[in-house]
Coordinates of C-alpha atoms and ligand atoms in Angstrom, one line a residue:
X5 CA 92.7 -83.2 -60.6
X6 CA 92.8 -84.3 -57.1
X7 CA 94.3 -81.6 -55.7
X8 CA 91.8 -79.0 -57.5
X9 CA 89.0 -80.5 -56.1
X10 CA 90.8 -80.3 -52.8
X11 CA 91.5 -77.2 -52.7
X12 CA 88.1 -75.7 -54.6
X13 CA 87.2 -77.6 -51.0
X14 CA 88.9 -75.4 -49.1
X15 CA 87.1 -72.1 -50.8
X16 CA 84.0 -73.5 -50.2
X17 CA 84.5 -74.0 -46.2
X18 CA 86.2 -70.6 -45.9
X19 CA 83.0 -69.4 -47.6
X20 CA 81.0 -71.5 -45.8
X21 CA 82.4 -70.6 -41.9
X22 CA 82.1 -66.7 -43.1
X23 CA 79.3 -64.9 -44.1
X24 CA 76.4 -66.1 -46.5
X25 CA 76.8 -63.2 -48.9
X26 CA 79.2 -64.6 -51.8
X27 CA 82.9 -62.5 -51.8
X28 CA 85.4 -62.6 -54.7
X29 CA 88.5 -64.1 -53.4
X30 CA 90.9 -61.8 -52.2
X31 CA 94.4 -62.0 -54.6
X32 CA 97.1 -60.6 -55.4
X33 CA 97.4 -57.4 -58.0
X34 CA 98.8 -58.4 -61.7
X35 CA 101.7 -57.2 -60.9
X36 CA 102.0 -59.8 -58.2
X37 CA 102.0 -57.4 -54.5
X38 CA 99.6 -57.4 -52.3
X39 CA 99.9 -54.3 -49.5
X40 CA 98.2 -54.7 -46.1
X41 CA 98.0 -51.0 -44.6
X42 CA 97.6 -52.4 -40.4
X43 CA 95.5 -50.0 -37.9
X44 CA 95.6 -50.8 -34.5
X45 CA 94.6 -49.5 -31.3
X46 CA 92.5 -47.4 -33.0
X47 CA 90.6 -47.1 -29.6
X48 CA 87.3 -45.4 -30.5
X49 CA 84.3 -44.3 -28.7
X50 CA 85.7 -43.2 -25.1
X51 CA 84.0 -40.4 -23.1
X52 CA 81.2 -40.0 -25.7
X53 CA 79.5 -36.8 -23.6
X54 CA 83.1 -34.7 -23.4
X55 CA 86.3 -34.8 -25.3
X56 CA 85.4 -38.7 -27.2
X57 CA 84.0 -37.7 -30.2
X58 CA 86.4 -35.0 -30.9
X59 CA 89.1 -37.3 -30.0
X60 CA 87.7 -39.7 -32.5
X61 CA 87.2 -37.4 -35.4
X62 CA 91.4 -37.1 -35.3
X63 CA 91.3 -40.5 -35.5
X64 CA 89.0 -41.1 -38.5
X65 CA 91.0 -37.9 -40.0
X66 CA 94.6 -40.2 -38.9
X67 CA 93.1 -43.2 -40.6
X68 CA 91.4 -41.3 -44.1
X69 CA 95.0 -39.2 -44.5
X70 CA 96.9 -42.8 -44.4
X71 CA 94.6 -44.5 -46.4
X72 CA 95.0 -41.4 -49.3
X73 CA 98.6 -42.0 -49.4
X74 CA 99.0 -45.3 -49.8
X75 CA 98.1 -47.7 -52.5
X76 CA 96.5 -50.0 -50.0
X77 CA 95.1 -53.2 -51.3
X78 CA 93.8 -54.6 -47.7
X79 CA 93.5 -53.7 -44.2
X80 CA 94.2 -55.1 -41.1
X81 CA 92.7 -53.9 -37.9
X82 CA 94.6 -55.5 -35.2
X83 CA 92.6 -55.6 -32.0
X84 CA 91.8 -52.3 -29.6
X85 CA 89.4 -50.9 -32.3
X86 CA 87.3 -49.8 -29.3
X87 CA 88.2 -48.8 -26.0
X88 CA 87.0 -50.7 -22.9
X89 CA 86.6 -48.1 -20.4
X90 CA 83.3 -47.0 -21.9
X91 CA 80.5 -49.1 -20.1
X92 CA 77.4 -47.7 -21.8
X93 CA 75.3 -50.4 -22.9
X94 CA 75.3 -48.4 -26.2
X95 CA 79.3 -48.9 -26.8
X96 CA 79.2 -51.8 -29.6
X97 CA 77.8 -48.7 -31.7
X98 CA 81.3 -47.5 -31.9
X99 CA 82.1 -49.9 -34.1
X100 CA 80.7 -48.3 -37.0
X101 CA 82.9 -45.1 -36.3
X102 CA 85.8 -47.3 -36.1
X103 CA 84.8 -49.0 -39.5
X104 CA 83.6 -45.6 -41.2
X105 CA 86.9 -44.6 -42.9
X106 CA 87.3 -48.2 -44.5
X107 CA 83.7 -48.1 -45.7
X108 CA 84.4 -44.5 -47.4
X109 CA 87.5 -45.8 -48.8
X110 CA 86.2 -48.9 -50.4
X111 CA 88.4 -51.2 -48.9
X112 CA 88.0 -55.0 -47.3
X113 CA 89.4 -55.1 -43.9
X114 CA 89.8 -57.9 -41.3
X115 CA 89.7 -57.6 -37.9
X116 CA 91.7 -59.1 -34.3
X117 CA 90.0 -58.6 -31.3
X118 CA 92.0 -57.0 -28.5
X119 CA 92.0 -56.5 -24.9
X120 CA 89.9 -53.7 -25.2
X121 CA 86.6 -54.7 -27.1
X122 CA 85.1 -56.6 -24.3
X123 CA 83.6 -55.1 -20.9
X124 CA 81.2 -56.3 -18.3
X125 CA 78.7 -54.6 -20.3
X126 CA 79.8 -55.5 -23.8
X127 CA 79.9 -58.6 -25.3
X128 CA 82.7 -59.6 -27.8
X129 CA 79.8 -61.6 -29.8
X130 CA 77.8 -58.0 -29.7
X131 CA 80.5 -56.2 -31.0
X132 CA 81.6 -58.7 -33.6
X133 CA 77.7 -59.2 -34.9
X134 CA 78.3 -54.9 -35.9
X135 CA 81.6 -55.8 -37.5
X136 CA 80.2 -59.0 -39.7
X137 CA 77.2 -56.9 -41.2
X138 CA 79.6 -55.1 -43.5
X139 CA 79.8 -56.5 -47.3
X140 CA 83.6 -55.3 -46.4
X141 CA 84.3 -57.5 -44.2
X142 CA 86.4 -60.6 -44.4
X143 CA 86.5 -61.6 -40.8
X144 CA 85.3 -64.5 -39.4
X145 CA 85.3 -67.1 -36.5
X146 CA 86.4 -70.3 -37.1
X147 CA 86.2 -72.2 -33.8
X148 CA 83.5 -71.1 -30.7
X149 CA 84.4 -72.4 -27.9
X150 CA 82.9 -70.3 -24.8
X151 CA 86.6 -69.4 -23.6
X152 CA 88.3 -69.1 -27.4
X153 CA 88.1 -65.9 -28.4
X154 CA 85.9 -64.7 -31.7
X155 CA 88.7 -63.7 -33.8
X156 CA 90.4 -66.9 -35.0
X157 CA 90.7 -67.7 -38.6
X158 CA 92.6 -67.6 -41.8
X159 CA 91.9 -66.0 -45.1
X160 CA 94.0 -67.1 -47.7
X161 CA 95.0 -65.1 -50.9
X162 CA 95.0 -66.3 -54.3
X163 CA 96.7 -65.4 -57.8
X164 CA 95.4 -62.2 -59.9
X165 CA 93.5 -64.5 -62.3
X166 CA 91.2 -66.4 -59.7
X167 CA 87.9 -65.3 -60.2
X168 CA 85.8 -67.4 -57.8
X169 CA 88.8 -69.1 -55.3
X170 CA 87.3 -72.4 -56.6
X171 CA 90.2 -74.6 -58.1
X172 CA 93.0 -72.2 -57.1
X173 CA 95.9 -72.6 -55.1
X174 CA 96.4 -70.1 -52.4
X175 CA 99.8 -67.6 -52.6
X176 CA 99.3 -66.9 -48.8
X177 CA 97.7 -67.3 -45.8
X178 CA 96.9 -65.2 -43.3
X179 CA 96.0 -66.4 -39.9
X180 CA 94.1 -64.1 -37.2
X181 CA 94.7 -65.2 -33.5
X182 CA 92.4 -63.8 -30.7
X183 CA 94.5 -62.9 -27.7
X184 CA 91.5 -61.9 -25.7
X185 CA 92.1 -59.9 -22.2
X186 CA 90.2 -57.3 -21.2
X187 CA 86.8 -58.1 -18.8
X188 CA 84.4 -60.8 -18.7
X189 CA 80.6 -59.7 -19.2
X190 CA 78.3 -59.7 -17.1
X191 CA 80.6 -60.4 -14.3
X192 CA 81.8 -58.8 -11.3
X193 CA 83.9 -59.5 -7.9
X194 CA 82.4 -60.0 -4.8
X195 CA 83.5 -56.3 -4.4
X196 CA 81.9 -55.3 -7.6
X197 CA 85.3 -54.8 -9.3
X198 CA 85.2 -56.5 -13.5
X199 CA 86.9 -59.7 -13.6
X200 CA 89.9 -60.2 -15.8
X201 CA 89.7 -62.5 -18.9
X202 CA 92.7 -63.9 -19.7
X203 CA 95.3 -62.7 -22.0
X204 CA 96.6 -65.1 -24.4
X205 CA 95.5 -67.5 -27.3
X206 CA 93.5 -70.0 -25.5
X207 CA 95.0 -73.9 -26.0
X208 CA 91.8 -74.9 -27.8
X209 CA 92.8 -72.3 -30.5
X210 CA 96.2 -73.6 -30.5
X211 CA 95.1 -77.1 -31.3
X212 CA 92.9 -75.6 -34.3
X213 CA 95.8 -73.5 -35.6
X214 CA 98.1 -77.0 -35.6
X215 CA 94.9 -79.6 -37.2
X216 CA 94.3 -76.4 -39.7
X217 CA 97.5 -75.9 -40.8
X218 CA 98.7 -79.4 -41.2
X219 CA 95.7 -80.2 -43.1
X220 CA 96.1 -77.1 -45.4
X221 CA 100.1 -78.5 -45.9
X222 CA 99.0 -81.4 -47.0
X223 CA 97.0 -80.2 -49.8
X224 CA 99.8 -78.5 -50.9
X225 CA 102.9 -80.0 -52.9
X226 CA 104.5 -76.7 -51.8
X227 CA 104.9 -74.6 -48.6
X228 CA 102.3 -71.7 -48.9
X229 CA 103.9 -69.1 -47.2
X230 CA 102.2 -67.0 -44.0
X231 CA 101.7 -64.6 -41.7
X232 CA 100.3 -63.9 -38.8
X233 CA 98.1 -61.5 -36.4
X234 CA 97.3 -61.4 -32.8
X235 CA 96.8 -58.2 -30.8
X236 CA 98.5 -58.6 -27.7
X237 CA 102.4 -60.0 -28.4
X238 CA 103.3 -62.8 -27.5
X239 CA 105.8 -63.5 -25.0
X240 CA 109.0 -63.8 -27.4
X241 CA 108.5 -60.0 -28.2
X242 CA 109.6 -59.0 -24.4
X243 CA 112.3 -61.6 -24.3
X244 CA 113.8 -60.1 -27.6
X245 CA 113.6 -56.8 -26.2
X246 CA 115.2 -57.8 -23.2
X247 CA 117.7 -60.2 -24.5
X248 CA 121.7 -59.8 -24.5
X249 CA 121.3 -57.8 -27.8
X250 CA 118.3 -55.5 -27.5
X251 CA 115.9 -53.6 -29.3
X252 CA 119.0 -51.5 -32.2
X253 CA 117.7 -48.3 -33.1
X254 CA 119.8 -48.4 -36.8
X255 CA 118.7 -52.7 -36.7
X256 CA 115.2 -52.5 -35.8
X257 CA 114.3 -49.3 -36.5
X258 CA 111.0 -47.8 -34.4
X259 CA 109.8 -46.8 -31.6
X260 CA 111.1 -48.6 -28.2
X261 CA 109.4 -47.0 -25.1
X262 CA 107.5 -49.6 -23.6
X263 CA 109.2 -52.4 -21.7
X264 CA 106.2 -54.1 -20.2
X265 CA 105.2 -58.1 -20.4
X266 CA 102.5 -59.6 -22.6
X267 CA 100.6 -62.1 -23.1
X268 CA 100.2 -63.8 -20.0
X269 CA 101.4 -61.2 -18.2
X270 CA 100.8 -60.7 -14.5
X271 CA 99.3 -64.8 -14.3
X272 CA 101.0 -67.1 -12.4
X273 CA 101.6 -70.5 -14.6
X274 CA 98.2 -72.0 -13.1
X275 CA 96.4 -69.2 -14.0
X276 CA 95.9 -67.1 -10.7
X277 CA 96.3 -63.9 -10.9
X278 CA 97.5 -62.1 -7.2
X279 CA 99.9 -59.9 -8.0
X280 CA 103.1 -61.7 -7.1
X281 CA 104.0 -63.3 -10.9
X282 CA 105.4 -61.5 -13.5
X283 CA 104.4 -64.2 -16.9
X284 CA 102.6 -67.5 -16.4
X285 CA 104.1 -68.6 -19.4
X286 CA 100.7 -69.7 -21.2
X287 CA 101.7 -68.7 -23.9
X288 CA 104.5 -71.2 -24.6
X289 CA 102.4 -73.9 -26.8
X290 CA 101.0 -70.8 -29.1
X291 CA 104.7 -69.9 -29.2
X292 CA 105.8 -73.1 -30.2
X293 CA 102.9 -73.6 -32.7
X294 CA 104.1 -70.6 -34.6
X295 CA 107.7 -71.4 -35.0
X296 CA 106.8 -75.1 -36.2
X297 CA 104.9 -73.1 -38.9
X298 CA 107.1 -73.9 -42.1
X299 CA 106.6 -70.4 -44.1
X300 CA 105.0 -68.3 -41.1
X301 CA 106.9 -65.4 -42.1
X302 CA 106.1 -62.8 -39.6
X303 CA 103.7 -62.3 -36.0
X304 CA 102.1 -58.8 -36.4
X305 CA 101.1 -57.6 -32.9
X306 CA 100.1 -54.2 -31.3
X307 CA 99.0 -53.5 -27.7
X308 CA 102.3 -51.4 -26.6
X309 CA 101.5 -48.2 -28.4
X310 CA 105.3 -47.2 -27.5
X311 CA 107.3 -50.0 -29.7
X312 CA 106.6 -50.2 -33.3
X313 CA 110.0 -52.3 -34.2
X314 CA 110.3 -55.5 -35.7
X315 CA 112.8 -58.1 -34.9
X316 CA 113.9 -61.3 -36.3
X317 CA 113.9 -63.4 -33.7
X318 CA 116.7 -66.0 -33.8
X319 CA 117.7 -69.2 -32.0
X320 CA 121.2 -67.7 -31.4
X321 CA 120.0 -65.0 -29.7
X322 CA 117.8 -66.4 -26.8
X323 CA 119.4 -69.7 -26.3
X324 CA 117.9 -70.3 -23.1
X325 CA 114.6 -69.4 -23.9
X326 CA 111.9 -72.0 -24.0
X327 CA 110.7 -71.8 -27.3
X328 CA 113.5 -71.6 -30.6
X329 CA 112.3 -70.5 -34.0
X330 CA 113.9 -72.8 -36.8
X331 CA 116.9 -71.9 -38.9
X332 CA 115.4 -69.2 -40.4
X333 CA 114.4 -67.3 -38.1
X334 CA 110.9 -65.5 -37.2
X335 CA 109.8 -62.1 -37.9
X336 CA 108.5 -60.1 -34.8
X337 CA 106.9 -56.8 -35.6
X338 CA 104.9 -54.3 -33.7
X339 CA 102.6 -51.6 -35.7
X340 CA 102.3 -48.2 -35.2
X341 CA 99.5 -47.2 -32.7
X342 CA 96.8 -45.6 -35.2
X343 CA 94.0 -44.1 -32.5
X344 CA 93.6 -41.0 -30.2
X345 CA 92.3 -42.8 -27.7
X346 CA 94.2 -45.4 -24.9
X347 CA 97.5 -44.6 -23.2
X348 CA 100.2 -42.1 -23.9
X349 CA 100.8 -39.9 -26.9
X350 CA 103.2 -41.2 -29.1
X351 CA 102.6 -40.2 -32.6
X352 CA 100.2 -42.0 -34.7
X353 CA 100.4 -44.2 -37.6
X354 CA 100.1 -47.4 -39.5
X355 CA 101.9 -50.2 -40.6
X356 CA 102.2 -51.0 -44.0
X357 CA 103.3 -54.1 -45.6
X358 CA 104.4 -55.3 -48.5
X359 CA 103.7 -58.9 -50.0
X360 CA 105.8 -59.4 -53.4
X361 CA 105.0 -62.9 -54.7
X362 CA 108.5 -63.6 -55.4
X363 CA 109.9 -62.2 -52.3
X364 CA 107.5 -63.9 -50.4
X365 CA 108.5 -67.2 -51.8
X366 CA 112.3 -66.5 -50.2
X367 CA 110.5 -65.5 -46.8
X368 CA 111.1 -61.6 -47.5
X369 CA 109.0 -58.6 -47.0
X370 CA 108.5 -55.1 -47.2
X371 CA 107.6 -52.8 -44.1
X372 CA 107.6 -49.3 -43.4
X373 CA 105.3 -46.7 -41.2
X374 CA 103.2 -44.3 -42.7
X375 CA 102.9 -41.2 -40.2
X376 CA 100.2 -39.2 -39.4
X377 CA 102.3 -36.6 -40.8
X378 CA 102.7 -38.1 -43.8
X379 CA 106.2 -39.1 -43.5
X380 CA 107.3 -42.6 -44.0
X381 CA 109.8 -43.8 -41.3
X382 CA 111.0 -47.6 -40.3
X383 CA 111.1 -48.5 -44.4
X384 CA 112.9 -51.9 -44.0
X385 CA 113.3 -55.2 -46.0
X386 CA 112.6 -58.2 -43.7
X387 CA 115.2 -60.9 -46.1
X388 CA 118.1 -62.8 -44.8
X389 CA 120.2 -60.3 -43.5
X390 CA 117.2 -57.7 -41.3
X391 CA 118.7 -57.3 -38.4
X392 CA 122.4 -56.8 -39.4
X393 CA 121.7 -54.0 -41.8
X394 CA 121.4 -50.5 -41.1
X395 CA 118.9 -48.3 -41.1
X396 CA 118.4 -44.5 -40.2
X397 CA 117.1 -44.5 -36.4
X398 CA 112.9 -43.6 -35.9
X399 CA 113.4 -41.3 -33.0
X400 CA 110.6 -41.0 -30.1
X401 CA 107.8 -37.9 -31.4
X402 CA 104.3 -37.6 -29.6
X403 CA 101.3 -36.2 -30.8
X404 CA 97.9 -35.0 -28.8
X405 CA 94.3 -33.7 -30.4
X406 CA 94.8 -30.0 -29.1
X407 CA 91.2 -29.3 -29.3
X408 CA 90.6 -31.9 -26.5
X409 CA 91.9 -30.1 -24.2
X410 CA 89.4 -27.5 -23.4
X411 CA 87.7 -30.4 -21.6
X412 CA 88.7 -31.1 -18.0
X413 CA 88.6 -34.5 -18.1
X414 CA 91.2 -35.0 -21.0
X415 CA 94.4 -36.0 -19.3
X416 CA 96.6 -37.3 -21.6
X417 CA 98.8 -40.4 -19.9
X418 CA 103.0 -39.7 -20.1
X419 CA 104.2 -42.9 -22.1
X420 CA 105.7 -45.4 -19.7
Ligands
NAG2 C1 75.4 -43.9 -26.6 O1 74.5 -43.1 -25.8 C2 75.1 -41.9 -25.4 C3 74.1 -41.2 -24.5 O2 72.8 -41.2 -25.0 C4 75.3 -41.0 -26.7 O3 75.9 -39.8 -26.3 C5 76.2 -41.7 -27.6 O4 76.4 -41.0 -28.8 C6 75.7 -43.2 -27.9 N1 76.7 -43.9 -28.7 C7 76.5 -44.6 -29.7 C8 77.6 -45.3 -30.4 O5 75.4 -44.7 -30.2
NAG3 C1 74.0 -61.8 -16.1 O1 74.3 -62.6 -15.0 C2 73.2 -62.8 -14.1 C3 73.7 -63.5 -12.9 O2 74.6 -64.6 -13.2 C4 72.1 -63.6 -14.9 O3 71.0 -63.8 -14.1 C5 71.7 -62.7 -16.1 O4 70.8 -63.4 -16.9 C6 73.0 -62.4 -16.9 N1 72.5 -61.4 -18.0 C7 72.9 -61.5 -19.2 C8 72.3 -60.4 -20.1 O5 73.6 -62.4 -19.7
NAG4 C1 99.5 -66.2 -5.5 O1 99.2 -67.3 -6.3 C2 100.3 -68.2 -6.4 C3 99.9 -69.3 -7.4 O2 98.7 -69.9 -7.1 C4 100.6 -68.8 -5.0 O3 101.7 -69.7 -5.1 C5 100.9 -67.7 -4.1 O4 101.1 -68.2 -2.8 C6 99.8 -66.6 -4.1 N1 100.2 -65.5 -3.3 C7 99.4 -64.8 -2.6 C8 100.0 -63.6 -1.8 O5 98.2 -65.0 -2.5
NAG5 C1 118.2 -56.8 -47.5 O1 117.6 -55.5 -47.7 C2 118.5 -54.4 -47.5 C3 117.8 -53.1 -47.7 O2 117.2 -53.1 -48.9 C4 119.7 -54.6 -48.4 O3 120.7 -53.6 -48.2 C5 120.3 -56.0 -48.2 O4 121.4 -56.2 -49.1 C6 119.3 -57.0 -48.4 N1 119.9 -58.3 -48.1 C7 119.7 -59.4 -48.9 C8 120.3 -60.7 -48.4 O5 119.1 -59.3 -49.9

């Protein structure tokens, strides 16, 4: 009895911390799966008076083609929905084009803020109030703190048979991280230049994510298993890719074309930011908070629209490294860059991912990418043995929108 008051509890704060308007609990299907399709970088809403809305509308077309071939039961937007280069004081409006194929589609989404969705003219709370007034929306904010972030919370997912999440255990929780980056509002450099906000999961957050999840494991005679997103990787995903054994192309199969640092990246370890340090390494207690996660099954991250592997990050294979996952390992996966908009051309797509009740419960998962194309490329199982067994190689394709073009100012960037 204890424990189902105890965890009725935890539905009601979840409730509570979210919006006012009452949600059915998100669950699992009967037949015990649960498919996240993930969007990210969907980067909306640049150059609205030449090539933007075009550039958008094969997006949104991207987005409603994915969504019609999948059975998708939830979505994940992970960060970028907006690009930060627009400055108009109108730009939080972009939002709602971003959210507009969900909306059609009938589908609940929840949303990561990226580097992208803040500007010296936009403010993350702005563009987060657009998100929140949508019955679809499960996002929320679980800790304000003026530095946090918005985007850091969990929603946790319950049997098929729970009508009202009161007095039912969850079957997994998903955690949302808020790697922030991008500009500060309503802020500018004595030479009138934005001012960088930094890029990683700020320690307040970290000390949430540890209280939170302890407290959540003690209400539970069993480990709930989890996963996690956070829009720009975290530093483990570069030292994997540069480690003695690499990104495989039959092992991890997807795209491998950018070779740049994350979160972090470019701060020196007391937080200046000059140009002369490659990785501050702030990023080391979120790091370390995720691997002491019994159950975290996986880290879900976008930002390099060039990779879209995942690894399984051992303590074998980076033994010098200053974080080590446990025994089992942790899951490391990249999405597939979904938008138009943003830096270099490779082809579009999404994510999908597969939750199994039963697999979960041995720490496995489904993956694969659904192409804009409609192909499906990358279909792996993430179980005991990902990383030594094959798969056929995803080999490097680009896509542009043709019809943008005709304007002068569409240049689109060469992949680094
Ligand atoms: C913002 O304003 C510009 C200029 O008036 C307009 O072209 C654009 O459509 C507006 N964007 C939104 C999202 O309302
Ligand atoms: C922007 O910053 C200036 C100077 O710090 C301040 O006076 C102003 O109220 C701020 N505006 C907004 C909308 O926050
Ligand atoms: C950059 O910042 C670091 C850390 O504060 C400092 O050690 C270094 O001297 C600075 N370099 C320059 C060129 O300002
Ligand atoms: C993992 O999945 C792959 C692909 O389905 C399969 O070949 C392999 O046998 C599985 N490994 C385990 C331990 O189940």
């Amino acid at each position: 009895m204890m424990k189902f008051t105890t965890w009725a509890m935890l539905a009601t704060q979840v409730a509570a911390l979210g919006k006012t308007k009452r949600q059915r609990p998100l669950t699992f299907s009967k037949d015990g799966t649960f498919q996240i399709a993930i969007f990210e970088d969907l980067h909306y809403g640049e150059a609205p008076g030449t090539f933007g809305p075009t550039q958008d509308a094969h997006t949104s077309k991207v987005v409603s083609k994915i969504l019609e071939e999948e059975d998708v039961d939830f979505v994940v937007i992970n960060g970028d929905s907006v690009s930060r280069d627009n400055l108009m004081l109108n730009s939080t409006g972009y939002m709602n084009h971003a959210l507009a194929p969900f909306v059609k589609n009938k589908l609940d989404w929840a949303i990561t803020f990226g580097n992208h969705e803040s500007n010296k003219n936009r403010r993350v709370e702005d563009v987060f109030a657009v998100e929140q007034k949508y019955p679809n929306s499960r996002s929320k904010s679980m800790i304000s703190g003026q530095d946090a972030g918005i985007t850091n919370y969990y929603l946790p997912v319950y049997p098929a048979d729970c009508r009202s999440g009161c007095g039912c255990k969850p079957e997994l929780l998903i955690w949302f991280f808020d790697s922030r980056g991008g500009f500060n509002y309503n802020q500018t450099d004595a030479k009138g230049n934005q001012v960088h906000r930094q890029t990683w999961v700020h320690a307040e957050v970290v000390d949430w994510f540890v209280t939170e999840r302890n407290r959540l494991a003690r209400q539970s005679s069993t480990t709930i298993p989890s996963i996690a997103f956070v829009h720009i990787p975290v530093d483990a995903f570069y030292a994997v890719q540069q480690g003695p054994a690499g990104i495989d192309p039959n092992r991890h199969p997807g795209l491998n074309n950018a070779f740049e640092r994350s979160q972090g990246a470019g701060f020196c370890s007391d937080g200046v930011r000059n140009g002369t340090c490659a990785w501050g390494g702030q990023d080391v207690p979120f790091m370390q908070a995720l691997v002491d996660t019994p159950g975290l099954l996986g880290v879900f991250s976008g930002h390099h629209h060039a990779n879209s592997w995942c690894y399984k990050w051992t303590a074998e294979g980076l033994p010098d490294y200053p974080v080590q996952p446990g025994p089992d390992g942790l899951n490391l996966c990249y999405g597939q860059r979904s938008g138009f908009g943003g830096a270099g051309d490779p082809i579009r797509g999404a994510r999908q991912l597969l939750l199994r009740k039963d697999k979960i419960a041995n720490g496995e998962m489904d993956t694969w990418i659904r192409l804009e194309t409609g192909e499906v490329v990358g279909d792996v199982s993430l179980n005991a043995t990902y990383g030594e067994d094959r798969y056929p190689e995803v080999k490097y394709r680009e896509s542009f929108c043709q019809e943008c073009f005709k304007w002068a100012d569409y240049k689109p960037t060469v992949p680094r």
